[in-house]
Short mmCIF file of C-alpha atoms and ligand atoms in Angstrom, two decimals:
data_model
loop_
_atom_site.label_atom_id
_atom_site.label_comp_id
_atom_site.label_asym_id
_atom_site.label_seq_id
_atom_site.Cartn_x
_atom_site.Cartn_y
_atom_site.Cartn_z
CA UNK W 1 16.67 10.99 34.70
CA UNK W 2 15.12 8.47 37.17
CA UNK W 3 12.11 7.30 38.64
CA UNK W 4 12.53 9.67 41.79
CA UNK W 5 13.04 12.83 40.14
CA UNK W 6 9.88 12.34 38.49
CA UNK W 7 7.93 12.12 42.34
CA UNK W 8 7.44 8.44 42.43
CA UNK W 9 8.07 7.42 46.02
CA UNK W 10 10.69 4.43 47.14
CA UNK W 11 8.15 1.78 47.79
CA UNK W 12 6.94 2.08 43.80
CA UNK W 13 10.65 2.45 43.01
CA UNK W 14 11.54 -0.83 44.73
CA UNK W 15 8.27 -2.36 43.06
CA UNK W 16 9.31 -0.90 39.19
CA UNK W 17 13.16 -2.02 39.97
CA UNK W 18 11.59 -5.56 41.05
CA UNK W 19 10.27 -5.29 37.52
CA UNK W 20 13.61 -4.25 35.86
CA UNK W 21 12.28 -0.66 34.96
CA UNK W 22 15.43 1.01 36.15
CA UNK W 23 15.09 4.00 33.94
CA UNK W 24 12.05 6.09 32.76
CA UNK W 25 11.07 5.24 28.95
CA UNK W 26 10.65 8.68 27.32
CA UNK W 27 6.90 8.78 27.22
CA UNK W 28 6.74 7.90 31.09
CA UNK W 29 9.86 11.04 31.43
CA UNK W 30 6.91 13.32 30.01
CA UNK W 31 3.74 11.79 30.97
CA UNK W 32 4.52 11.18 34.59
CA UNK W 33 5.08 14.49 35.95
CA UNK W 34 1.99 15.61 33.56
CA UNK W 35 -0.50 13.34 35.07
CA UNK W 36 0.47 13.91 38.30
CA UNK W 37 -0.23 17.58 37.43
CA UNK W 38 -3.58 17.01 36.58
CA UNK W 39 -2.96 17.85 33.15
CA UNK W 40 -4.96 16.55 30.31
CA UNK W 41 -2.42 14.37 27.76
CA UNK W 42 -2.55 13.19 24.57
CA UNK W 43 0.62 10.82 24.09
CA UNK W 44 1.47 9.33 20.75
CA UNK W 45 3.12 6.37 21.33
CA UNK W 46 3.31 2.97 19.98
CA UNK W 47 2.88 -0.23 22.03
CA UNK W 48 6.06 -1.05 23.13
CA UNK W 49 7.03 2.96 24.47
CA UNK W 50 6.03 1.80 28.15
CA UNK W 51 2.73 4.03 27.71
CA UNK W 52 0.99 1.53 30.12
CA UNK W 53 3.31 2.45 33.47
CA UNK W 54 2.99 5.99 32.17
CA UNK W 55 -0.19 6.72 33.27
CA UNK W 56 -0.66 3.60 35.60
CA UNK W 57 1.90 5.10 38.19
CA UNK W 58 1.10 8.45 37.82
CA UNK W 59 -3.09 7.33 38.24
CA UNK W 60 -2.04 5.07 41.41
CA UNK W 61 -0.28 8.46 43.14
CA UNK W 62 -3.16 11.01 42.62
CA UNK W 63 -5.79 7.86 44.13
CA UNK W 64 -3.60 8.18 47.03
CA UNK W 65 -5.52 8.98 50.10
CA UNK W 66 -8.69 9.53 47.58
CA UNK W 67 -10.71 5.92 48.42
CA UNK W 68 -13.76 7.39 48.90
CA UNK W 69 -16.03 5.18 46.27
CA UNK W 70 -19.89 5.39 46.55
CA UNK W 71 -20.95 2.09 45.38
CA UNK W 72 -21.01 0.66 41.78
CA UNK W 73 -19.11 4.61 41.66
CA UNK W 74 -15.87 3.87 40.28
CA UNK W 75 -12.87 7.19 39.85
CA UNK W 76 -11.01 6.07 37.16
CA UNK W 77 -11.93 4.49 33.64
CA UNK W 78 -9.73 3.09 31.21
CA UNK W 79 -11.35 2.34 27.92
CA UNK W 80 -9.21 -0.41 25.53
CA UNK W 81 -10.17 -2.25 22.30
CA UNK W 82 -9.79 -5.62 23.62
CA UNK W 83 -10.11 -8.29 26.05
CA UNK W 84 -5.87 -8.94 25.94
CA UNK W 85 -5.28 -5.30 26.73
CA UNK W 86 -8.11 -5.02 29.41
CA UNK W 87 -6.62 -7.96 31.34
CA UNK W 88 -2.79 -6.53 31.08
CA UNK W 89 -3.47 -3.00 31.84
CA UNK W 90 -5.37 -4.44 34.83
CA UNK W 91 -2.46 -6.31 35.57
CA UNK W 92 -0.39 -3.63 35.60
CA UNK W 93 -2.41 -1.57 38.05
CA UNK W 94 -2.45 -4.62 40.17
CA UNK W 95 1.06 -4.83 40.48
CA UNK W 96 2.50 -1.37 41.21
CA UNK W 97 -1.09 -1.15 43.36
CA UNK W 98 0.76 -4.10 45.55
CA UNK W 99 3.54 -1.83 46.57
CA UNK W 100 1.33 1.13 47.92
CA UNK W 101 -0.37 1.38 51.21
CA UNK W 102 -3.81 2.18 50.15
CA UNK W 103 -5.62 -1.01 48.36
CA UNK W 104 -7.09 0.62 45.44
CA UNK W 105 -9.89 -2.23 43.82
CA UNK W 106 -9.48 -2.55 39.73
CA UNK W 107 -11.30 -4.80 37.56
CA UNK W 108 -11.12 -5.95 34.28
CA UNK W 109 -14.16 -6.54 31.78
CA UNK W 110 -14.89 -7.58 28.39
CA UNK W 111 -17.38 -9.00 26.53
CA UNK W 112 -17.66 -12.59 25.00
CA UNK W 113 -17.70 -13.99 28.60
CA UNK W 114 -20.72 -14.35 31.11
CA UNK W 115 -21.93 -11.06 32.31
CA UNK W 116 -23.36 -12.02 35.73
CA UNK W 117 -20.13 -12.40 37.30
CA UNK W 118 -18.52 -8.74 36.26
CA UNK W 119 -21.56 -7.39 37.60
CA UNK W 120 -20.72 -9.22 41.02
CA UNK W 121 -16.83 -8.42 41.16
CA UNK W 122 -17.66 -4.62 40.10
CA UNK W 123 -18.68 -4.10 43.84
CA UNK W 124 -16.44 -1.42 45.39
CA UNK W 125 -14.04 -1.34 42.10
CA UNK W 126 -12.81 2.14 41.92
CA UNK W 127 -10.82 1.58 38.39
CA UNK W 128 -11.86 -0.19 36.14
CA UNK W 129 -10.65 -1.17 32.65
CA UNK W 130 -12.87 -2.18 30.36
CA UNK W 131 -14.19 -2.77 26.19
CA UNK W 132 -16.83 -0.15 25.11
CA UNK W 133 -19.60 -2.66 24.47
CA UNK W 134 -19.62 -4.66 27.44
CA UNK W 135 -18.80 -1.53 29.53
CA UNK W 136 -22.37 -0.12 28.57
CA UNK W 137 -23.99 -2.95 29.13
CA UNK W 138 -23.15 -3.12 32.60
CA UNK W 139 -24.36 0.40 32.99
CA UNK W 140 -27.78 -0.73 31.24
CA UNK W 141 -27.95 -3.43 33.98
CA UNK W 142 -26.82 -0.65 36.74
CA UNK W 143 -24.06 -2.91 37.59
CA UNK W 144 -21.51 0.26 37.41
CA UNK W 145 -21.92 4.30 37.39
CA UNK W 146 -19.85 6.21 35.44
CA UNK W 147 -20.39 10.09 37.37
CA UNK W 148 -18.10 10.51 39.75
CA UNK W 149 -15.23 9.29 37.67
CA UNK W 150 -12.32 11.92 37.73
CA UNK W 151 -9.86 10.28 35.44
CA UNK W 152 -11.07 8.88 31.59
CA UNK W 153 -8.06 7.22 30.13
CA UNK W 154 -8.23 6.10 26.32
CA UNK W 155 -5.80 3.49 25.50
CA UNK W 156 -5.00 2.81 21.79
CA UNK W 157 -7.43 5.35 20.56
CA UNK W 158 -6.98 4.37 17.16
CA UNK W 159 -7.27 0.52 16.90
CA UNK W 160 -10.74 1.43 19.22
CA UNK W 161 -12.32 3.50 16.17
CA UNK W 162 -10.58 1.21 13.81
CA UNK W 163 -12.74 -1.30 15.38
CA UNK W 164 -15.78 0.33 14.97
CA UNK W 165 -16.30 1.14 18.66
CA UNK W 166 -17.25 4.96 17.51
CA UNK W 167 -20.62 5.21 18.40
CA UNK W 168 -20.19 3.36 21.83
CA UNK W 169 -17.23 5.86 22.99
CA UNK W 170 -19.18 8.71 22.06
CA UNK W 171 -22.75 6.99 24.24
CA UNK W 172 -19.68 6.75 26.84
CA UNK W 173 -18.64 10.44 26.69
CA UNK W 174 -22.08 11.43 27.43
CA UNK W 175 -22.44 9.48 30.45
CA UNK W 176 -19.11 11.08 31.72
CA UNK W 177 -19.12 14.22 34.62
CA UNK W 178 -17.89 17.44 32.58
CA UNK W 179 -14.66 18.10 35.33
CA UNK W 180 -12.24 15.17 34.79
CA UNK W 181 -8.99 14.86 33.64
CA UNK W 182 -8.67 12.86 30.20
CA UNK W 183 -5.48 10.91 29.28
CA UNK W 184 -5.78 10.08 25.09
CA UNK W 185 -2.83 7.50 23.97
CA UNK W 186 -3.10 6.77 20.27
CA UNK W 187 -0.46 5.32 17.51
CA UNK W 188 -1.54 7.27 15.27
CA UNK W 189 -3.35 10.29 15.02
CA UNK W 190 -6.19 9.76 12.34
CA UNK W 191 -8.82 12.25 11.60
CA UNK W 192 -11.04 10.07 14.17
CA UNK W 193 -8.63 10.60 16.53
CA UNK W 194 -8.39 14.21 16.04
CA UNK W 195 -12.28 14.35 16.48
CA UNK W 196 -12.12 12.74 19.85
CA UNK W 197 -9.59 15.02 20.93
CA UNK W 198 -11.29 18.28 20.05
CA UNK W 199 -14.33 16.95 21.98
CA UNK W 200 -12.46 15.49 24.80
CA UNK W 201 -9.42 18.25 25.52
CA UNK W 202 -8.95 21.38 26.76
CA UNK W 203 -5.35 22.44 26.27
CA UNK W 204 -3.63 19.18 26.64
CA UNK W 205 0.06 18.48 26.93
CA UNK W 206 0.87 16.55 23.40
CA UNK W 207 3.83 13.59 23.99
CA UNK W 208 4.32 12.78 20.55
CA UNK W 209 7.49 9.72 20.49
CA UNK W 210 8.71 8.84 17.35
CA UNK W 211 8.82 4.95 16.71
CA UNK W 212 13.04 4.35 16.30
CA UNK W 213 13.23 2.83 12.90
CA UNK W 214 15.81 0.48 13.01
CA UNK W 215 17.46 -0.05 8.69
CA UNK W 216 18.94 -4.10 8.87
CA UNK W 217 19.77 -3.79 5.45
CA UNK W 218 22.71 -1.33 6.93
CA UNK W 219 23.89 -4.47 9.05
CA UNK W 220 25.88 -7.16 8.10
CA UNK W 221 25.41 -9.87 9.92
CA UNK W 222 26.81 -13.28 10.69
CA UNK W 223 26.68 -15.96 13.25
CA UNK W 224 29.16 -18.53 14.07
CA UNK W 225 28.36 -21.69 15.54
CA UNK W 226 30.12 -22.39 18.57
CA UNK W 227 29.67 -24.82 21.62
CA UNK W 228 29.05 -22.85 24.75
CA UNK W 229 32.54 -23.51 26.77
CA UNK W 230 34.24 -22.29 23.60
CA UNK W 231 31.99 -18.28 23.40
CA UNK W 232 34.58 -17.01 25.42
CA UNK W 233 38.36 -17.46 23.68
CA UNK W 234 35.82 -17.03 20.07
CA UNK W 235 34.83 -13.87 21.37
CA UNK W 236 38.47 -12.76 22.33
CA UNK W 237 39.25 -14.13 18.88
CA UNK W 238 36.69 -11.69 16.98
CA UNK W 239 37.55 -9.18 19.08
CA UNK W 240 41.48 -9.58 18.69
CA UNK W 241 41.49 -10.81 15.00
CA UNK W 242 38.85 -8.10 13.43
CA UNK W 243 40.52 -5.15 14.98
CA UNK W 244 37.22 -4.13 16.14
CA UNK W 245 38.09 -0.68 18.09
CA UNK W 246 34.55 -0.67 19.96
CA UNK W 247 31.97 -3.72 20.32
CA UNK W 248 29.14 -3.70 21.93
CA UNK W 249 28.63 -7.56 23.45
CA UNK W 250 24.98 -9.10 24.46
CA UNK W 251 24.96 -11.45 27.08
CA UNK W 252 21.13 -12.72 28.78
CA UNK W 253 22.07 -12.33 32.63
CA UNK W 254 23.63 -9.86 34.60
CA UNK W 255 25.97 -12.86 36.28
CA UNK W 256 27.11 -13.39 32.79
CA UNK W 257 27.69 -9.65 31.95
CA UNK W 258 30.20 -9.91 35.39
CA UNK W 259 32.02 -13.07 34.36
CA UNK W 260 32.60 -12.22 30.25
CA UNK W 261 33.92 -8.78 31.87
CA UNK W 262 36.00 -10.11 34.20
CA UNK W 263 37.44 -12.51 31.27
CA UNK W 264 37.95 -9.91 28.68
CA UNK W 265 39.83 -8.11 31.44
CA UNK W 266 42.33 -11.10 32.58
CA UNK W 267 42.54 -11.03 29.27
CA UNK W 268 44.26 -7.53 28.08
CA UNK W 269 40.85 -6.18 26.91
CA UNK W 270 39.46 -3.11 27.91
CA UNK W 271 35.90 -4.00 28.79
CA UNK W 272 33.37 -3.13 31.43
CA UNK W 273 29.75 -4.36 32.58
CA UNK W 274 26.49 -2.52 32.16
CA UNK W 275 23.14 -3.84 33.70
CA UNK W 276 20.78 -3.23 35.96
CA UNK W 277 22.20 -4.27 39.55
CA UNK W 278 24.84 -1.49 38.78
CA UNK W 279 24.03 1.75 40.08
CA UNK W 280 22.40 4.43 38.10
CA UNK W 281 25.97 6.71 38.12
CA UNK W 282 28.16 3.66 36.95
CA UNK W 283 25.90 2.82 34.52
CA UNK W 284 25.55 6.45 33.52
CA UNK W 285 29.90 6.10 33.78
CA UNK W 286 30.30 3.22 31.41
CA UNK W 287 27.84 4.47 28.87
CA UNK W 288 29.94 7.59 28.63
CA UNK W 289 33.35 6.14 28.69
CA UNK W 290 32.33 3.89 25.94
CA UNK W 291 30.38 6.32 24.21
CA UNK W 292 33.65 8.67 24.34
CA UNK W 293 35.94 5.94 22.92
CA UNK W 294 37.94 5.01 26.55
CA UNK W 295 36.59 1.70 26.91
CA UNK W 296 37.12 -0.70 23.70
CA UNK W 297 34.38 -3.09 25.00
CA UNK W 298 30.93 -2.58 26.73
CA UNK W 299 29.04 -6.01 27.81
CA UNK W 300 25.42 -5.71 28.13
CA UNK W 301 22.00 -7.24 29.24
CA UNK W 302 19.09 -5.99 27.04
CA UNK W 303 19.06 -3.29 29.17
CA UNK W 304 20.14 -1.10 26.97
CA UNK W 305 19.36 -2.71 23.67
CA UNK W 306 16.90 -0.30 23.34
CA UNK W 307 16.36 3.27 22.37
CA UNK W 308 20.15 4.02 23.21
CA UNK W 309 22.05 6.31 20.29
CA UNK W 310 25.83 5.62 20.41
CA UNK W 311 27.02 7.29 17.15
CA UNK W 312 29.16 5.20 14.42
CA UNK W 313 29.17 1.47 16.71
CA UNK W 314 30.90 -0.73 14.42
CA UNK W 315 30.29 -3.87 15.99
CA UNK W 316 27.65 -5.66 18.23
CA UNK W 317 28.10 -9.25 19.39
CA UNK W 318 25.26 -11.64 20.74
CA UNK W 319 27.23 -13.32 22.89
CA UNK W 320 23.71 -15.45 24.11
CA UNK W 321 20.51 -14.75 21.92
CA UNK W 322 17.91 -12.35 23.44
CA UNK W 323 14.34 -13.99 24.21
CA UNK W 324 12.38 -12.17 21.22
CA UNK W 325 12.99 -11.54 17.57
CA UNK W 326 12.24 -8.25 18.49
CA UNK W 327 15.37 -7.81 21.28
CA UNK W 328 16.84 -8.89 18.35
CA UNK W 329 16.22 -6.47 16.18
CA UNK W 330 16.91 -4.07 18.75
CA UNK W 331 20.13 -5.31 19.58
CA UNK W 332 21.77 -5.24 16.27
CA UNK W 333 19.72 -2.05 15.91
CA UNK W 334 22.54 -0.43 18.29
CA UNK W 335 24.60 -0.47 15.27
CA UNK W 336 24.23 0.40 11.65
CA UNK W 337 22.75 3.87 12.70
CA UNK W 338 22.45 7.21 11.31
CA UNK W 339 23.18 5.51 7.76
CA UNK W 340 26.51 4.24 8.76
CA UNK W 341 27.07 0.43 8.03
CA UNK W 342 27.35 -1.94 11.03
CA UNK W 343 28.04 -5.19 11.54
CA UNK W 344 26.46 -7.61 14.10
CA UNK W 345 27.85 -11.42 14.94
CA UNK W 346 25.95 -13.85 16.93
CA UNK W 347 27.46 -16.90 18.87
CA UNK W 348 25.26 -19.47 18.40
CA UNK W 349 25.54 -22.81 20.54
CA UNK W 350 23.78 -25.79 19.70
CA UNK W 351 20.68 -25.24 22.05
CA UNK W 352 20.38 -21.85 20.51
CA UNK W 353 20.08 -23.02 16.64
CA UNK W 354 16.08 -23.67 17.08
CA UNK W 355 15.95 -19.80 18.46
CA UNK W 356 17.83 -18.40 15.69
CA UNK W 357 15.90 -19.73 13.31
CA UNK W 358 13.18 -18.15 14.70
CA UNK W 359 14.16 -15.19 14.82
CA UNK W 360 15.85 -14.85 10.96
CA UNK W 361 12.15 -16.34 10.28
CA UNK W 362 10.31 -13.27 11.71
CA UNK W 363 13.44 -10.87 10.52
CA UNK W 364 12.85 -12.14 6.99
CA UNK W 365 16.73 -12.60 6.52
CA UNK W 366 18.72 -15.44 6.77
CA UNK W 367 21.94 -14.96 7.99
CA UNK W 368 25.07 -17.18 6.80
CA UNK W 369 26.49 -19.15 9.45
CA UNK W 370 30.62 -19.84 10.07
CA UNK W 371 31.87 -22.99 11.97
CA UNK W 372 34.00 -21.92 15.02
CA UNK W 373 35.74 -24.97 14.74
CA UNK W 374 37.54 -24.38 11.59
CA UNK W 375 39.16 -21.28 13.96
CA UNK W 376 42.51 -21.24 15.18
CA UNK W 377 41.69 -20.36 18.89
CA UNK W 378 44.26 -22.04 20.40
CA UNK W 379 46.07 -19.40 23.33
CA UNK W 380 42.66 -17.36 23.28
P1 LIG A 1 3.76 -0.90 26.95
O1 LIG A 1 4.12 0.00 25.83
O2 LIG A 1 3.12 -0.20 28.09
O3 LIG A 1 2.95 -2.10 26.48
O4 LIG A 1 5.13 -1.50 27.57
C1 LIG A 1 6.01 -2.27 26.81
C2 LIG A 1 6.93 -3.14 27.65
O5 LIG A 1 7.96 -2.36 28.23
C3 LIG A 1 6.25 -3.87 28.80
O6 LIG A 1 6.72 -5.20 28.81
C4 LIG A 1 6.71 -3.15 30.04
O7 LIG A 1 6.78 -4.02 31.15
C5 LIG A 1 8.09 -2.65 29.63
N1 LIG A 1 8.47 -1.37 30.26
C6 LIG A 1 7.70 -0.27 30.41
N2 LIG A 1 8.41 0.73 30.97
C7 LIG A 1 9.65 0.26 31.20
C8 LIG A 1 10.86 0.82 31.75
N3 LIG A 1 10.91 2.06 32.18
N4 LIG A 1 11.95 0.04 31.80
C9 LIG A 1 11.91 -1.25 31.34
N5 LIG A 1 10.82 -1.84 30.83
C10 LIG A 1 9.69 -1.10 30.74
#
């Protein structure tokens, strides 16, 4: 499924490919259409399920062609626990905002900083994302109005009562016109939670997305030290040597993923490239063919490190190291699923050691380490 099939026009396409979103997340698969419906939603999803685009994109459609905004009136109201979310959601509006025709004005505020100037910047804001306690305050001072707003949006539900922001979301509710829709996400769905909802829904469509839990203790891992001009014949080597019938290799750049393709190739192996400047039918082509067994090798950016099931992978290889511990995680989590063991190898160059440290550090495991050069890779 794509972006387009879910009614997003080309100009946010271009703007969410410019981003490297080249495929919905499953929250934004079900949330998207929803919103645009006008449907009420209550998504459980973690941070880290793309719930922010899900109803950002959706949000920025419906305002289409809507700017109408009395003043100090704003449409749309996103309520967060804290400052760090209120300034990336913002963000977020901001850019996908940038590819559509209609300017659409969104503001950020929290407290702990000086009130005066939110008060000034909140003229002719029609969303605005903001923490419960500073967001009443600026309604004291008259600085914003909360009745015409057509769209409440409650982001991370559960950290905002788990903060004690209760009684300020419920002083919110009250200041809120009866028709809108209301968009609930929520890790969790605590008692509090389920309060909120049964004051806030009527007939909602429920996303609930299962966190993937990802077992390490299934993989083996090892990493091999290995200078960089020597990852490719070590990679032919582990490939060749360990029999491996299908391995799943990690590079960081899609020009990489072209040239240790192209190598593998010249070389005898069976191997083909999967990233996001291919287009969505040959990516949807080489996922298949290796998922069926008729390609021995499939070389990868992170693009699909996550989320993607391929049943009984014995093998991935980080041919470079992703950015975070958690692409890590993810990575290796390709194999060593549904309680099969896997097995995942990293190449590790010298500027890389630092990294992988790192990231054993935050995995809690170290992983032995073998010295290429002690290899025969002479021919390779
Ligand atoms: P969120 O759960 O909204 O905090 O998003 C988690 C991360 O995933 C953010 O860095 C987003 O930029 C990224 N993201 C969201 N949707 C997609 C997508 N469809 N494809 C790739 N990355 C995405």
């Amino acid at each position: 499924m794509s972006f387009t099939s879910l009614g997003l026009p080309p100009a946010l396409i271009k703007a969410l490919e410019n981003q490297n979103y080249s495929e919905p997340f499953p929250i934004q698969k079900e949330a998207i259409p929803a919103i645009l419906n006008k449907k009420d939603v209550l998504g459980i999803a973690e941070t880290g399920s793309g719930k922010t685009a899900s109803y950002v994109l959706p949000i920025l459609m419906n305002m289409q062609g809507n700017t109408a905004n009395k003043n100090r009136h704003i449409n749309v109201l996103v309520l967060v626990p804290t400052r760090e979310l209120a300034a990336q959601v913002r963000e977020v509006f901001q850019m996908f905002n940038s590819a559509l025709p209609e300017r659409i004005k969104s503001l950020a505020v929290f407290g702990g900083v000086a009130i005066s100037p939110q008060m000034i910047a909140l003229q002719g804001v029609q969303i605005l994302v903001a923490t419960p306690g500073r967001l009443l305050e600026l309604v004291e001072l008259k600085a914003v109005h909360l009745s015409n707003i057509d769209t409440l949006v409650l982001d991370e539900a559960d950290k905002m009562l788990n903060l004690g922001f209760k009684i300020e979301i419920n002083r919110i509710f009250e200041l809120l016109p009866k028709k809108r829709q209301n968009l609930l996400f929520s890790a969790t769905l605590s008692d509090d939670v389920t309060n909120i909802n049964q004051i806030l829904f009527n007939d909602p469509i429920v996303i609930k997305i299962e966190p993937e839990v990802i077992n390490i203790d299934l993989i083996t891992q090892s990493a091999y030290t290995v200078t960089e001009e020597k990852k490719g014949p070590l990679l032919r080597y582990l490939i060749k040597n360990n029999e491996q019938k299908q391995v799943l290799v990690f590079v960081s750049s899609i020009f990489r993923a072209e040239t240790v393709t192209d190598k593998l190739k010249k070389n005898g192996i069976n191997a083909i490239a999967i990233h996001s400047k291919k287009s969505q039918k040959a990516r949807t082509e080489a996922l298949s063919n290796f998922k069926a067994g008729k390609v021995q090798v499939l070389v990868a950016t992170d693009l699909i490190s996550r989320g993607i099931d391929i049943k009984f992978l014995p093998c991935v290889i980080n041919y470079e190291l992703p950015r975070s511990p958690k692409d890590y995680i993810h990575r290796i989590g390709r194999t060593g699923r549904a309680e099969s063991p896997g097995e995942a190898i990293s190449l590790i160059s010298p500027i890389e050691q630092h990294h992988f440290k790192v990231i054993q550090k935050k995995m809690g495991k170290q992983v032995s380490q073998i010295n290429s050069e002690d290899l025969d890779l002479k021919g390779l």
